[in-house]
PDB file of C-alpha atoms in Angstrom:
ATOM      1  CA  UNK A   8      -6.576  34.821  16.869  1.00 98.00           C
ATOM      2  CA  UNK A   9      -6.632  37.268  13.767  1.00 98.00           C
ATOM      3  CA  UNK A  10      -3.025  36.437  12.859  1.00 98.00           C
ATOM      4  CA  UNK A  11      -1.772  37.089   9.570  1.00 97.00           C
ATOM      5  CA  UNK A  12      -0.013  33.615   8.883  1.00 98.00           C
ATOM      6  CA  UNK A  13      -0.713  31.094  11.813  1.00 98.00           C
ATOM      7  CA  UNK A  14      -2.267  30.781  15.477  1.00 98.00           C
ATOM      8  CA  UNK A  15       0.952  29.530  16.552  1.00 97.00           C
ATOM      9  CA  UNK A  16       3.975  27.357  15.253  1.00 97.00           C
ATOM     10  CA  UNK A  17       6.250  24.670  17.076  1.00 97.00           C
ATOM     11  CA  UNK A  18       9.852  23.401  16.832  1.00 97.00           C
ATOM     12  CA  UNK A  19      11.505  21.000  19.652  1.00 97.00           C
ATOM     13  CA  UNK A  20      11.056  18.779  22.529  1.00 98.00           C
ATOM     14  CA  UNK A  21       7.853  18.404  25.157  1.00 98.00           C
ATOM     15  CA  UNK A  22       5.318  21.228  23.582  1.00 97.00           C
ATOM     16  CA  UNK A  23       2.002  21.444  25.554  1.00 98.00           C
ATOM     17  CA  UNK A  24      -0.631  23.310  23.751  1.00 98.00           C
ATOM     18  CA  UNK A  25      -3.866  23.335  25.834  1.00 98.00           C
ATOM     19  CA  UNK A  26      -6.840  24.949  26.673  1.00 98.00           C
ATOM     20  CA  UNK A  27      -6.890  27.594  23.968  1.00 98.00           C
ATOM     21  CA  UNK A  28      -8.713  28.940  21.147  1.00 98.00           C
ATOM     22  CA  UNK A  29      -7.423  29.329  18.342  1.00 98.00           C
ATOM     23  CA  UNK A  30      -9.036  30.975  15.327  1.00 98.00           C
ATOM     24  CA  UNK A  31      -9.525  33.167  12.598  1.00 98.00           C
ATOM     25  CA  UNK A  32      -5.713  33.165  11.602  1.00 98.00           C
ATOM     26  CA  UNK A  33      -3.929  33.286   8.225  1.00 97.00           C
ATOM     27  CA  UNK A  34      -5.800  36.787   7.172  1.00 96.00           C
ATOM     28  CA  UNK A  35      -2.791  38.059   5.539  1.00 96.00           C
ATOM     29  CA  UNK A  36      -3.094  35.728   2.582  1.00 93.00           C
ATOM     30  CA  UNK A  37      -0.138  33.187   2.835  1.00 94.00           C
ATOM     31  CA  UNK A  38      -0.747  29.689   1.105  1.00 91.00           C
ATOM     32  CA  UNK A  39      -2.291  27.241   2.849  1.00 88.00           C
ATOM     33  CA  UNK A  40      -0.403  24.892   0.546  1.00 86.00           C
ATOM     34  CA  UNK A  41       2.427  26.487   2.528  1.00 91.00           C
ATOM     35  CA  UNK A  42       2.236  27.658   5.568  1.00 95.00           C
ATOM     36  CA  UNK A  43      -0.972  29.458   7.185  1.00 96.00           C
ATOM     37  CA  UNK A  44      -3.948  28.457   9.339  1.00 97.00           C
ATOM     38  CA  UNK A  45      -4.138  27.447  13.080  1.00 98.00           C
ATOM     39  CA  UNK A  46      -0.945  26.383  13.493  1.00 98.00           C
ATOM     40  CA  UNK A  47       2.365  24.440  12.211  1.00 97.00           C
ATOM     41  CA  UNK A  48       4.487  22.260  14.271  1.00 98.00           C
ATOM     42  CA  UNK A  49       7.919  20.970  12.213  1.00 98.00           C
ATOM     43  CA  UNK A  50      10.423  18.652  14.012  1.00 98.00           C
ATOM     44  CA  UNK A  51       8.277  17.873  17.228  1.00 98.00           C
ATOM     45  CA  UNK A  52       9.214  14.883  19.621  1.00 98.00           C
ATOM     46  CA  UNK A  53       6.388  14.299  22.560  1.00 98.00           C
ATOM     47  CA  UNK A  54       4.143  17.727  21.338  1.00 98.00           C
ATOM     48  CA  UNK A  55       0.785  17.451  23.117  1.00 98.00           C
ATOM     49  CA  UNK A  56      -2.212  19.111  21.758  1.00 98.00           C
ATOM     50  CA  UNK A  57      -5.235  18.780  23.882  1.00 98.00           C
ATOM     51  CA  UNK A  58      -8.723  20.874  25.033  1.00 98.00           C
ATOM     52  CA  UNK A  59      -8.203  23.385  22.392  1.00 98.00           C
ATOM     53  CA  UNK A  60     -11.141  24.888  20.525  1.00 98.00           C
ATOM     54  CA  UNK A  61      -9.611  25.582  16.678  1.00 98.00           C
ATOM     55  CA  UNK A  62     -11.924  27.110  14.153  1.00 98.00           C
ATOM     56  CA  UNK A  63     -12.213  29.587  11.246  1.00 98.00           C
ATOM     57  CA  UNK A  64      -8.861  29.392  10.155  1.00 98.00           C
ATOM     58  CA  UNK A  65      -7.897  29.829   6.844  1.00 97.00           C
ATOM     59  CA  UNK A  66      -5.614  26.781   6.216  1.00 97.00           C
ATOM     60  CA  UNK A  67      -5.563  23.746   8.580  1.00 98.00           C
ATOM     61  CA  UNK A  68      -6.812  23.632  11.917  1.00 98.00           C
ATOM     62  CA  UNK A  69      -3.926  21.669  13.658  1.00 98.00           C
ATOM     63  CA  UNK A  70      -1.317  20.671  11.513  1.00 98.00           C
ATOM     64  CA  UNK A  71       2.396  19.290  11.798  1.00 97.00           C
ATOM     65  CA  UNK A  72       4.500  19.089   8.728  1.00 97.00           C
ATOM     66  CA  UNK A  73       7.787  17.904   8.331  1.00 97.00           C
ATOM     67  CA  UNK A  74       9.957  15.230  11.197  1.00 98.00           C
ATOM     68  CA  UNK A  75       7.263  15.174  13.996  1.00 98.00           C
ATOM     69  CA  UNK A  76       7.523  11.975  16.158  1.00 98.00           C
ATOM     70  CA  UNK A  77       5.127  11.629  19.150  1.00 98.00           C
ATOM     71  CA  UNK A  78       2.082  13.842  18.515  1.00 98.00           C
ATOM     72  CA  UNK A  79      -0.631  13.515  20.766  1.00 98.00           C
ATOM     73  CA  UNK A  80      -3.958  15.620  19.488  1.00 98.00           C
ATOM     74  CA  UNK A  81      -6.958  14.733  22.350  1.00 98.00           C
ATOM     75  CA  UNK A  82     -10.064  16.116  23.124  1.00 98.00           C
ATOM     76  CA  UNK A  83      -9.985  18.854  20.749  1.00 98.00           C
ATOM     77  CA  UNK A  84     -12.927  20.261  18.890  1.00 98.00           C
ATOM     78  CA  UNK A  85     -11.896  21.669  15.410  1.00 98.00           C
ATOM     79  CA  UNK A  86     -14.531  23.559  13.569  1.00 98.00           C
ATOM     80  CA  UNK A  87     -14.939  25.005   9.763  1.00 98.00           C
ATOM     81  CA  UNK A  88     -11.245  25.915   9.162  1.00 97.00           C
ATOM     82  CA  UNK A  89     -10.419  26.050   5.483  1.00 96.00           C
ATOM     83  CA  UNK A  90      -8.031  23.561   5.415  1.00 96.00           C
ATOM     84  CA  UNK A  91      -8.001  19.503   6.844  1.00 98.00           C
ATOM     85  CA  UNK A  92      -9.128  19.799  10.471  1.00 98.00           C
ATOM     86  CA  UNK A  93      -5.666  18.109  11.916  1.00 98.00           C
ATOM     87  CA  UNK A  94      -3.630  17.262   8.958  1.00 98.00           C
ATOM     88  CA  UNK A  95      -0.113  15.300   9.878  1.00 98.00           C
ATOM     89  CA  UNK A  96       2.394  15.439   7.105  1.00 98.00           C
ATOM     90  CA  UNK A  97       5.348  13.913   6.679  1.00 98.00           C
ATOM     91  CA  UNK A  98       5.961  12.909  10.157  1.00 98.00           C
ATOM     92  CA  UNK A  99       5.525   9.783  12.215  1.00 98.00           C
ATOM     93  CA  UNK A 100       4.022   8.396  15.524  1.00 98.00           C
ATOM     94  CA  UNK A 101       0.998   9.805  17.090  1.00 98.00           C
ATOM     95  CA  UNK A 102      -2.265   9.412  18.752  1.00 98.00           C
ATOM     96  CA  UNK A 103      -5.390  11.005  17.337  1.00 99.00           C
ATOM     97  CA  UNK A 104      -7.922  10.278  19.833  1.00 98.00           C
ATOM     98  CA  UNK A 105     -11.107  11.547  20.962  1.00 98.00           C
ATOM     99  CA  UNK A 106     -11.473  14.586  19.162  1.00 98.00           C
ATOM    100  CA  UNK A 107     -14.835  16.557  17.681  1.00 98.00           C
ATOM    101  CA  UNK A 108     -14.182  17.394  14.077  1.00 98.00           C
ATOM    102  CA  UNK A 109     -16.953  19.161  11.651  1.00 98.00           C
ATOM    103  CA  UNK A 110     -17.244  21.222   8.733  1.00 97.00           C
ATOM    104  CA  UNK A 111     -13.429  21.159   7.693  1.00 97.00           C
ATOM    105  CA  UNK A 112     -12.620  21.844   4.642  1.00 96.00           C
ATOM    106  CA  UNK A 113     -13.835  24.381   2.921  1.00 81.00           C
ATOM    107  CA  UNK A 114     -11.442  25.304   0.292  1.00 72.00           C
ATOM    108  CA  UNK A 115     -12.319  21.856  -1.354  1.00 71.00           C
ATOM    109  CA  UNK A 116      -9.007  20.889  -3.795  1.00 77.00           C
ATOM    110  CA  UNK A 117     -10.605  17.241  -4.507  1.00 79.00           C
ATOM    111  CA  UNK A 118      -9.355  13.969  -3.928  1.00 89.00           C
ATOM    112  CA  UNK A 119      -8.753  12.912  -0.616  1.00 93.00           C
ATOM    113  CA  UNK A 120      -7.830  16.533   0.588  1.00 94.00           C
ATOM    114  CA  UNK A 121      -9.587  18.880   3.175  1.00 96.00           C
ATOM    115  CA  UNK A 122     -10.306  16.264   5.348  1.00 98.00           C
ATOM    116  CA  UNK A 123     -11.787  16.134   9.002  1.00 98.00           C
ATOM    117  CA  UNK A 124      -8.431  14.137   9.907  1.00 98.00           C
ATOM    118  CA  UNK A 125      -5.376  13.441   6.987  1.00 98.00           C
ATOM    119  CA  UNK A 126      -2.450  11.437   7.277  1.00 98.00           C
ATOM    120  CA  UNK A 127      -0.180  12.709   4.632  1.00 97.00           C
ATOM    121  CA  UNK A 128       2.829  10.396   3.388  1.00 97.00           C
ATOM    122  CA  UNK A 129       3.163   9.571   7.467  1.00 98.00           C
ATOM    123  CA  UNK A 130       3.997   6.490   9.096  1.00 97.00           C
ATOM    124  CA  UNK A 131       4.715   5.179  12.095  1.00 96.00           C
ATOM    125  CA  UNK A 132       7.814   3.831  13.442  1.00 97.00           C
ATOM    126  CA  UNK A 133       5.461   2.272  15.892  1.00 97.00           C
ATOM    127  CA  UNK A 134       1.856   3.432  15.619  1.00 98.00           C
ATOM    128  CA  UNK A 135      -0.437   6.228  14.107  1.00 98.00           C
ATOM    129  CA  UNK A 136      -3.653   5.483  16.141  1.00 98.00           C
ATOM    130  CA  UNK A 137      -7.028   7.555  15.010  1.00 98.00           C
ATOM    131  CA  UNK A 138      -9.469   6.219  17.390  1.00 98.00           C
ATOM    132  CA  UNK A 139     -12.596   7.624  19.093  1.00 98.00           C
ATOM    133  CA  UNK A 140     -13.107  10.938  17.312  1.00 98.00           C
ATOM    134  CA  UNK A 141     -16.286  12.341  16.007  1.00 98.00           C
ATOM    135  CA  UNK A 142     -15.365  13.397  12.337  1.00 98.00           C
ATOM    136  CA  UNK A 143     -18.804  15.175  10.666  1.00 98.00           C
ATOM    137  CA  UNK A 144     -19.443  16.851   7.557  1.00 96.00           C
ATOM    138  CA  UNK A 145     -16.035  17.647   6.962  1.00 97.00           C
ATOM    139  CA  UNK A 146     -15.043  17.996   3.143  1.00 97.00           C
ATOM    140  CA  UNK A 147     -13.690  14.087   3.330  1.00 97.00           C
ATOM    141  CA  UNK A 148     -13.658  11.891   6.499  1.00 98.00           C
ATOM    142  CA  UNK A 149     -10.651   9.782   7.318  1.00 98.00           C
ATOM    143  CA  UNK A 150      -8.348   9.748   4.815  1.00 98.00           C
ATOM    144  CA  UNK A 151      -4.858   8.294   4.301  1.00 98.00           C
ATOM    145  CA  UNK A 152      -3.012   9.862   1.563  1.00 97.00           C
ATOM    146  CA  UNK A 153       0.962   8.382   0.120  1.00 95.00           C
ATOM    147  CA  UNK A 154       1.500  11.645  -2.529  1.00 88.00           C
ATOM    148  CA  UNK A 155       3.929  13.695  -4.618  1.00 80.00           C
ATOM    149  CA  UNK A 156       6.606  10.918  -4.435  1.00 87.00           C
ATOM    150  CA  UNK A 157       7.580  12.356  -1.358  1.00 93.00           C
ATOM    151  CA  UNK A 158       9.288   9.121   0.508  1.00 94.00           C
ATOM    152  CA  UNK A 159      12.678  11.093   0.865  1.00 94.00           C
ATOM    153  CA  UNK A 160      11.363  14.704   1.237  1.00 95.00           C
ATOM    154  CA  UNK A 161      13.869  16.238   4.180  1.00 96.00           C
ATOM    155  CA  UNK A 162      13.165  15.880   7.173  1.00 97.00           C
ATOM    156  CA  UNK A 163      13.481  12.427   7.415  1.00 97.00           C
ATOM    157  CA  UNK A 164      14.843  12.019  11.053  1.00 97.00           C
ATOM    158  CA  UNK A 165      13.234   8.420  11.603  1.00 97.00           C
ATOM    159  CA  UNK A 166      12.977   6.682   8.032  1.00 97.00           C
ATOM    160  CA  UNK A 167      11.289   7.330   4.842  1.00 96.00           C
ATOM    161  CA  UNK A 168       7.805   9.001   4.543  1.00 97.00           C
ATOM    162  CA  UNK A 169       5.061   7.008   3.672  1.00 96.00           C
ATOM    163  CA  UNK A 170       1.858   6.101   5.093  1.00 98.00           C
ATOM    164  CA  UNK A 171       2.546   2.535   7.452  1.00 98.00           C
ATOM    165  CA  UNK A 172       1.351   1.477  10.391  1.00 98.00           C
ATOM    166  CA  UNK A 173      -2.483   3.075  10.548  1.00 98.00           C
ATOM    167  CA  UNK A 174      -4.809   1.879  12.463  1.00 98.00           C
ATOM    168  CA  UNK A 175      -8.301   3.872  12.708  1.00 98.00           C
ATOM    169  CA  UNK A 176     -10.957   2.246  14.389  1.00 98.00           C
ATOM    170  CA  UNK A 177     -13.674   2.859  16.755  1.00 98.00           C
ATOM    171  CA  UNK A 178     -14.585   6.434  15.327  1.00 98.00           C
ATOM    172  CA  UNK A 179     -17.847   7.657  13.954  1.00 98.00           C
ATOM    173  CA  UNK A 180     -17.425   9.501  10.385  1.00 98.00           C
ATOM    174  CA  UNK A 181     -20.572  10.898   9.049  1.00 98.00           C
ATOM    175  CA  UNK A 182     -20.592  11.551   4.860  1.00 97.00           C
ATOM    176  CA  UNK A 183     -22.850  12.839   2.286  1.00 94.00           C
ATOM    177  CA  UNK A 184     -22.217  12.693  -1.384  1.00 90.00           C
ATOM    178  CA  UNK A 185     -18.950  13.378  -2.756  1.00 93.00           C
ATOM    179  CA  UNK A 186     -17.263  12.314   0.577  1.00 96.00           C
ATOM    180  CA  UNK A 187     -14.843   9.777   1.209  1.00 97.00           C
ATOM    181  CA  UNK A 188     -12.888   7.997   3.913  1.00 98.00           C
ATOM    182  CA  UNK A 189      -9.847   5.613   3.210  1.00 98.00           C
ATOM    183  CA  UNK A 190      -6.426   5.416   1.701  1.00 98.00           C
ATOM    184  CA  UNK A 191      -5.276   7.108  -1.942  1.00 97.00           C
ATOM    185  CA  UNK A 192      -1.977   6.944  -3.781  1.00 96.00           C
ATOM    186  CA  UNK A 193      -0.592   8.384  -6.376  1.00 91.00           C
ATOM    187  CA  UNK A 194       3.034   7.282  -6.325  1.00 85.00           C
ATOM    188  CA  UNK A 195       2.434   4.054  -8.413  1.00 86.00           C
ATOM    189  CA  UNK A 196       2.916   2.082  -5.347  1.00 89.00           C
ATOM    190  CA  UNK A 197       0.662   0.144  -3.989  1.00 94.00           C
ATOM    191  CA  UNK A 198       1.831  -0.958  -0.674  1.00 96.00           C
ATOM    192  CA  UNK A 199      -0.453   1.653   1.412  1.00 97.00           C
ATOM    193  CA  UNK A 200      -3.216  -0.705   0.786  1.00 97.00           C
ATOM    194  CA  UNK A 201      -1.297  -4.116   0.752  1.00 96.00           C
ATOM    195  CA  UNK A 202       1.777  -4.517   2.798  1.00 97.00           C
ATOM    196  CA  UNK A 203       2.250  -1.012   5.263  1.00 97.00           C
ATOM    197  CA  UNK A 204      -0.012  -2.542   7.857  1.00 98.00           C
ATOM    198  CA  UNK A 205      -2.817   0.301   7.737  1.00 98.00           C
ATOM    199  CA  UNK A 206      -5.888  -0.717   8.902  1.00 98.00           C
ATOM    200  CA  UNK A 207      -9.683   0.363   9.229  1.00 98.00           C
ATOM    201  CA  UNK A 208     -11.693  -1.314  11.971  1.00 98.00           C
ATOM    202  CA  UNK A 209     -14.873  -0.971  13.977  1.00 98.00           C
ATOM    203  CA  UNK A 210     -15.458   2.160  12.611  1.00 98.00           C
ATOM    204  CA  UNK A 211     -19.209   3.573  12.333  1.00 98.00           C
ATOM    205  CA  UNK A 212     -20.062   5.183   9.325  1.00 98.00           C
ATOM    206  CA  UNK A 213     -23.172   7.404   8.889  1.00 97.00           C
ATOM    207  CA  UNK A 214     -24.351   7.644   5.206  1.00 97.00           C
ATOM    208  CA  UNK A 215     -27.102   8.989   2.800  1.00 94.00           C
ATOM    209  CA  UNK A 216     -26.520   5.850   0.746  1.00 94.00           C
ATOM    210  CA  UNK A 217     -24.961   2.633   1.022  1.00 94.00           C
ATOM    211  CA  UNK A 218     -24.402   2.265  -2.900  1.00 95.00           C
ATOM    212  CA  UNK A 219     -22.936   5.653  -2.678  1.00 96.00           C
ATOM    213  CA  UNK A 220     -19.234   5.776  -3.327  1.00 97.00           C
ATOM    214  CA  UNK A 221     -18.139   7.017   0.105  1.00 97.00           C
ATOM    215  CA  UNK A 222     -14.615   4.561   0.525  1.00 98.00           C
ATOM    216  CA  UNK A 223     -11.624   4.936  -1.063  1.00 98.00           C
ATOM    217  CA  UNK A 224      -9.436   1.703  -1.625  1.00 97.00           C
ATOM    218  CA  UNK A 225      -6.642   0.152  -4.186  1.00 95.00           C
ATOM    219  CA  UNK A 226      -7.104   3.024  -6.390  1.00 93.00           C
ATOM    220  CA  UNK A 227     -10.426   3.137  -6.896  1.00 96.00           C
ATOM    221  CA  UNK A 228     -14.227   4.611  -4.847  1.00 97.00           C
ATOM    222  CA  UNK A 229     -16.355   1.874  -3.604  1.00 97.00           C
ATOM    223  CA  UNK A 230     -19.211   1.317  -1.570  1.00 97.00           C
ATOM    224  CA  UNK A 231     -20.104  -0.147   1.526  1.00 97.00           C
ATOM    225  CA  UNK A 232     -20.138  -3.848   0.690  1.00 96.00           C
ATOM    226  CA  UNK A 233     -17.076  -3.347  -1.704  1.00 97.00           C
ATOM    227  CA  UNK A 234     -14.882  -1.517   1.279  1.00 98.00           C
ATOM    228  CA  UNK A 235     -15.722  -4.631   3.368  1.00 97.00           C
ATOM    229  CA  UNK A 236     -14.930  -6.899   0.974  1.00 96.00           C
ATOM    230  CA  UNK A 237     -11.309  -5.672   0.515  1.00 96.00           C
ATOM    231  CA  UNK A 238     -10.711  -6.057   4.250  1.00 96.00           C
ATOM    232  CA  UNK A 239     -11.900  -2.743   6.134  1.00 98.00           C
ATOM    233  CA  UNK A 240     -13.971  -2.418   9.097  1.00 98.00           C
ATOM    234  CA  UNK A 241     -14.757  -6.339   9.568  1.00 96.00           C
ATOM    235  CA  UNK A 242     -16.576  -5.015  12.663  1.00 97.00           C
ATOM    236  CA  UNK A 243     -17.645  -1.883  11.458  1.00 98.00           C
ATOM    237  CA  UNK A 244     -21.715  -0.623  10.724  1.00 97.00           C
ATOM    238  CA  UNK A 245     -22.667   1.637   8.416  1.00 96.00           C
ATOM    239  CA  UNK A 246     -25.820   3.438   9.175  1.00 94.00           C
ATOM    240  CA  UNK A 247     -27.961   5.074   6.691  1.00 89.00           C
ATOM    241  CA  UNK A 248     -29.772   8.683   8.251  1.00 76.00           C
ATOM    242  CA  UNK A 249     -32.442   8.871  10.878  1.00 65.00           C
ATOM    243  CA  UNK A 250     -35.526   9.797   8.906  1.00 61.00           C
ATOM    244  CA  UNK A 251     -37.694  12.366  10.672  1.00 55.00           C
ATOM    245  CA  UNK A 252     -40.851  12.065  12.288  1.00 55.00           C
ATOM    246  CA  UNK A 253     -44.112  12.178  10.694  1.00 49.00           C
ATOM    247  CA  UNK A 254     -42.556  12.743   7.153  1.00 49.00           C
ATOM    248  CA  UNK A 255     -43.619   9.924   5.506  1.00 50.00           C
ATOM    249  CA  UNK A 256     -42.217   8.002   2.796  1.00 48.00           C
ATOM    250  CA  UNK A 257     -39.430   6.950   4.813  1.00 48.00           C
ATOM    251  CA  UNK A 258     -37.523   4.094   4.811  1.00 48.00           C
ATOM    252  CA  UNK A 259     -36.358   1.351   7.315  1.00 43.00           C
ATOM    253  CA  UNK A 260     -32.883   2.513   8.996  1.00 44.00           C
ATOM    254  CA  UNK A 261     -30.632   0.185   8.022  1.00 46.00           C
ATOM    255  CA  UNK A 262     -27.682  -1.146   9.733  1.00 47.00           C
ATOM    256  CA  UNK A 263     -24.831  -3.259   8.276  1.00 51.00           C
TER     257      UNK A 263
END
């Protein structure tokens, strides 16, 4: 806690982070662009990350940049740093699973940045699976991001970087306006939506409006019926809020 640049950083074979808190790191003023926040993890095979509580850091929460292959992040909670709450860059396999993420985000660049969990010009060789997480008022939701023409950034260890082989399903993503989850590009190629195999399903989305543009696809925000339409979540809901009690006008929940 209360470092100057990060929590902690990684390099190698087998880390186990568990069990710790981590917070409150990067006061010395280094770029989060670069390197500061909870932590950094570059050239990683088999790194575990799990039961850590990560918060208050100014830069991302969890974050591996550059060659990782393997990741697991479970079961951590990851709380109001500045940054993405686990951001994977450049980098490949891993399993995202069953993690509590809120109120990421605060620094607020635009786009499809700062959010609760961002895949960032990563692919898998196999598999990048986000499943079962809690992702809540974050400054975006899910988001899948192929930027800066980066395919043949160094280090490439296991092929070229670009987002392939997604699948994030069976989470619950709560947004409010201005919020998006989905898949952006801005390398003029549009194969992150049509032929990389990335893939939203059975997700549950809760949402102050269903007309709101809170889904990012081919380029372009869209709304709940339009993000279906393309393909995403054929067995997801959205859910519009639970109104309280005894405040009346209030609308039907609806479920779709």
């Amino acid at each position: 806690h209360d470092q100057g640049q990060l929590g902690f950083g990684a390099r190698g074979t087998g880390s186990v982070i568990t069990s710790n808190e981590i917070s409150f790191n990067g006061t010395a003023g280094y770029s989060s662009e670069w390197e500061a926040g909870g932590s950094k993890s570059w050239m990683t095979r088999d790194e575990t990350l799990t039961h850590n509580y990560v918060h208050d850091n100014m830069g991302p929460g969890l974050w591996d940049d550059g060659g990782n292959i393997a990741t697991t992040y479970e079961y951590n909670r990851i709380d109001d740093n500045w940054g993405a709450g686990i951001q994977h860059e450049i980098s490949y396999d891993a399993t995202i699973e069953h993690n509590e993420i809120s109120g990421n985000g605060r620094s607020r660049q635009g786009w499809a940045w700062d959010a609760g969990i961002e895949i960032e010009s990563s692919g898998g060789t196999r598999l990048i699976e986000i499943a079962y997480n809690v992702v809540a008022a974050n400054a975006n939701g899910i988001t899948l991001l192929d930027s800066g023409h980066r395919a043949g950034e160094a280090p490439a260890p296991y092929g070229p970087h670009v987002v392939k082989n997604v699948w994030v399903h069976d989470n619950t993503v709560t947004m409010s306006g201005g919020q998006t989850t989905g898949a952006v590009e801005d390398d003029q190629d549009e194969a992150i939506f049509t032929s990389n195999n990335n893939r939203f399903d059975a997700n549950t989305y809760e949402v102050d409006s269903l007309a709101a543009p809170h889904f990012s696809w081919a380029d372009t925000n869209v709304d709940w019926i339009t993000w279906r339409g393309d393909g995403n979540d054929r067995h997801g809901r959205a859910d519009l809020p639970t109104c309280p009690e005894n405040l009346p006008p209030c609308p039907e929940i609806s479920s779709y």
